[in-house]
């Protein structure tokens, strides 16, 4: 699998391979507002509708939502995702995306509505330095 992902990422510099466990993220202030193709908008970061449909909508900052201290928002929505495993537990994201450097094992990564969960492993890929 590593070789398959590496081949697909040939030109993608600065990607992080993340294994996440899916968890529900809630907050006292409500739910995160997300952009979606359904409302005619495009997710933050200029994602295409196809990327948003494949990987989900990215979070949009909303002052009425307060995240727990272990939640890391990675900006760029679906545009920050390079690939995902068929089971949805392993995600390769752009290591240069805002917030990506704050992702750590044990924290909850929130990139899109589908790429959200507790990080259990991080492995640098492509142009990332260990």
mmCIF file of C-alpha atoms in Angstrom:
data_model
loop_
_atom_site.group_PDB
_atom_site.id
_atom_site.type_symbol
_atom_site.label_atom_id
_atom_site.label_comp_id
_atom_site.label_asym_id
_atom_site.label_seq_id
_atom_site.Cartn_x
_atom_site.Cartn_y
_atom_site.Cartn_z
ATOM 1 C CA UNK A 1 0.000 0.000 0.000
ATOM 2 C CA UNK A 2 2.847 2.408 0.761
ATOM 3 C CA UNK A 3 4.238 1.973 -2.731
ATOM 4 C CA UNK A 4 0.802 2.535 -4.261
ATOM 5 C CA UNK A 5 0.336 5.800 -2.379
ATOM 6 C CA UNK A 6 3.889 6.912 -3.108
ATOM 7 C CA UNK A 7 3.316 6.346 -6.814
ATOM 8 C CA UNK A 8 0.153 8.434 -6.747
ATOM 9 C CA UNK A 9 1.949 11.185 -4.883
ATOM 10 C CA UNK A 10 4.952 11.334 -7.196
ATOM 11 C CA UNK A 11 4.624 15.069 -7.840
ATOM 12 C CA UNK A 12 2.961 15.988 -4.542
ATOM 13 C CA UNK A 13 5.489 17.548 -2.230
ATOM 14 C CA UNK A 14 4.916 17.918 1.467
ATOM 15 C CA UNK A 15 2.247 15.302 2.100
ATOM 16 C CA UNK A 16 1.521 13.624 5.410
ATOM 17 C CA UNK A 17 0.081 10.146 5.641
ATOM 18 C CA UNK A 18 -2.268 9.970 8.604
ATOM 19 C CA UNK A 19 -4.088 7.065 10.151
ATOM 20 C CA UNK A 20 -7.159 8.334 11.924
ATOM 21 C CA UNK A 21 -9.811 6.686 14.015
ATOM 22 C CA UNK A 22 -13.220 8.121 13.240
ATOM 23 C CA UNK A 23 -14.750 9.912 16.204
ATOM 24 C CA UNK A 24 -17.689 12.206 16.638
ATOM 25 C CA UNK A 25 -16.678 15.800 17.228
ATOM 26 C CA UNK A 26 -19.180 17.944 19.064
ATOM 27 C CA UNK A 27 -18.951 21.225 20.836
ATOM 28 C CA UNK A 28 -20.913 23.104 23.424
ATOM 29 C CA UNK A 29 -21.560 25.898 20.938
ATOM 30 C CA UNK A 30 -23.162 23.785 18.219
ATOM 31 C CA UNK A 31 -22.005 22.141 15.036
ATOM 32 C CA UNK A 32 -19.366 23.336 12.610
ATOM 33 C CA UNK A 33 -20.733 25.004 9.546
ATOM 34 C CA UNK A 34 -19.450 23.438 6.350
ATOM 35 C CA UNK A 35 -19.541 24.543 2.762
ATOM 36 C CA UNK A 36 -21.064 22.089 0.362
ATOM 37 C CA UNK A 37 -21.784 21.555 -3.277
ATOM 38 C CA UNK A 38 -25.470 21.265 -2.338
ATOM 39 C CA UNK A 39 -25.713 24.972 -1.500
ATOM 40 C CA UNK A 40 -23.878 25.941 -4.683
ATOM 41 C CA UNK A 41 -20.716 27.068 -2.928
ATOM 42 C CA UNK A 42 -17.254 25.611 -3.134
ATOM 43 C CA UNK A 43 -15.297 24.488 -0.075
ATOM 44 C CA UNK A 44 -12.562 26.795 1.186
ATOM 45 C CA UNK A 45 -9.282 26.606 -0.707
ATOM 46 C CA UNK A 46 -10.832 26.523 -4.190
ATOM 47 C CA UNK A 47 -11.682 22.813 -4.123
ATOM 48 C CA UNK A 48 -13.543 21.471 -7.100
ATOM 49 C CA UNK A 49 -17.015 20.086 -6.695
ATOM 50 C CA UNK A 50 -15.625 16.610 -7.486
ATOM 51 C CA UNK A 51 -13.100 16.874 -4.625
ATOM 52 C CA UNK A 52 -15.781 18.048 -2.200
ATOM 53 C CA UNK A 53 -18.064 15.192 -3.258
ATOM 54 C CA UNK A 54 -15.221 12.689 -2.863
ATOM 55 C CA UNK A 55 -13.728 13.885 0.426
ATOM 56 C CA UNK A 56 -16.477 16.003 1.993
ATOM 57 C CA UNK A 57 -16.798 19.679 2.794
ATOM 58 C CA UNK A 58 -14.221 21.590 4.787
ATOM 59 C CA UNK A 59 -15.004 23.369 8.033
ATOM 60 C CA UNK A 60 -15.698 27.083 7.983
ATOM 61 C CA UNK A 61 -14.763 29.161 10.999
ATOM 62 C CA UNK A 62 -17.849 30.081 12.964
ATOM 63 C CA UNK A 63 -17.605 32.156 16.147
ATOM 64 C CA UNK A 64 -20.569 30.293 17.631
ATOM 65 C CA UNK A 65 -18.573 27.016 17.604
ATOM 66 C CA UNK A 66 -15.904 26.255 20.191
ATOM 67 C CA UNK A 67 -13.727 23.217 19.521
ATOM 68 C CA UNK A 68 -12.075 21.190 22.243
ATOM 69 C CA UNK A 69 -8.361 21.929 22.702
ATOM 70 C CA UNK A 70 -7.324 18.680 20.992
ATOM 71 C CA UNK A 71 -9.107 19.475 17.696
ATOM 72 C CA UNK A 72 -6.841 20.678 14.870
ATOM 73 C CA UNK A 73 -8.491 22.346 11.888
ATOM 74 C CA UNK A 74 -6.531 21.822 8.677
ATOM 75 C CA UNK A 75 -7.391 24.529 6.151
ATOM 76 C CA UNK A 76 -8.080 23.906 2.501
ATOM 77 C CA UNK A 77 -10.876 21.364 2.856
ATOM 78 C CA UNK A 78 -10.897 18.690 0.166
ATOM 79 C CA UNK A 79 -8.094 20.542 -1.652
ATOM 80 C CA UNK A 80 -5.706 19.624 1.188
ATOM 81 C CA UNK A 81 -6.366 15.894 0.738
ATOM 82 C CA UNK A 82 -4.112 13.935 -1.608
ATOM 83 C CA UNK A 83 -5.701 10.492 -1.102
ATOM 84 C CA UNK A 84 -7.624 8.262 1.279
ATOM 85 C CA UNK A 85 -7.606 4.523 1.853
ATOM 86 C CA UNK A 86 -10.725 2.575 0.810
ATOM 87 C CA UNK A 87 -11.651 1.997 4.477
ATOM 88 C CA UNK A 88 -11.440 5.743 5.225
ATOM 89 C CA UNK A 89 -8.934 5.332 8.054
ATOM 90 C CA UNK A 90 -5.745 6.457 6.314
ATOM 91 C CA UNK A 91 -5.547 9.935 4.796
ATOM 92 C CA UNK A 92 -2.722 11.620 2.915
ATOM 93 C CA UNK A 93 -2.898 15.391 3.279
ATOM 94 C CA UNK A 94 -0.811 18.295 2.040
ATOM 95 C CA UNK A 95 1.854 18.820 4.693
ATOM 96 C CA UNK A 96 2.006 22.513 3.724
ATOM 97 C CA UNK A 97 -1.711 23.142 4.382
ATOM 98 C CA UNK A 98 -2.339 25.603 7.199
ATOM 99 C CA UNK A 99 -2.836 23.611 10.386
ATOM 100 C CA UNK A 100 -1.161 20.421 9.078
ATOM 101 C CA UNK A 101 1.956 21.055 11.164
ATOM 102 C CA UNK A 102 -0.232 21.070 14.306
ATOM 103 C CA UNK A 103 -1.570 17.552 13.666
ATOM 104 C CA UNK A 104 -0.140 15.150 16.243
ATOM 105 C CA UNK A 105 -0.824 11.604 17.386
ATOM 106 C CA UNK A 106 -3.688 11.747 19.874
ATOM 107 C CA UNK A 107 -5.223 14.958 18.500
ATOM 108 C CA UNK A 108 -8.406 15.113 16.433
ATOM 109 C CA UNK A 109 -7.713 16.124 12.834
ATOM 110 C CA UNK A 110 -10.559 17.938 11.044
ATOM 111 C CA UNK A 111 -9.940 18.465 7.332
ATOM 112 C CA UNK A 112 -13.403 17.723 5.912
ATOM 113 C CA UNK A 113 -16.674 16.187 7.017
ATOM 114 C CA UNK A 114 -15.236 12.793 6.018
ATOM 115 C CA UNK A 115 -11.605 13.376 7.002
ATOM 116 C CA UNK A 116 -12.099 13.864 10.711
ATOM 117 C CA UNK A 117 -10.912 11.671 13.550
ATOM 118 C CA UNK A 118 -8.330 10.973 16.235
ATOM 119 C CA UNK A 119 -4.824 10.560 14.786
ATOM 120 C CA UNK A 120 -3.126 7.298 15.729
ATOM 121 C CA UNK A 121 -0.085 7.470 13.432
ATOM 122 C CA UNK A 122 1.726 10.000 11.244
ATOM 123 C CA UNK A 123 4.210 9.110 8.517
ATOM 124 C CA UNK A 124 5.930 11.759 6.359
ATOM 125 C CA UNK A 125 5.539 11.186 2.614
ATOM 126 C CA UNK A 126 7.034 12.791 -0.477
ATOM 127 C CA UNK A 127 8.831 16.043 0.333
ATOM 128 C CA UNK A 128 8.127 15.957 4.080
ATOM 129 C CA UNK A 129 11.106 15.732 6.361
ATOM 130 C CA UNK A 130 10.931 13.164 9.175
#
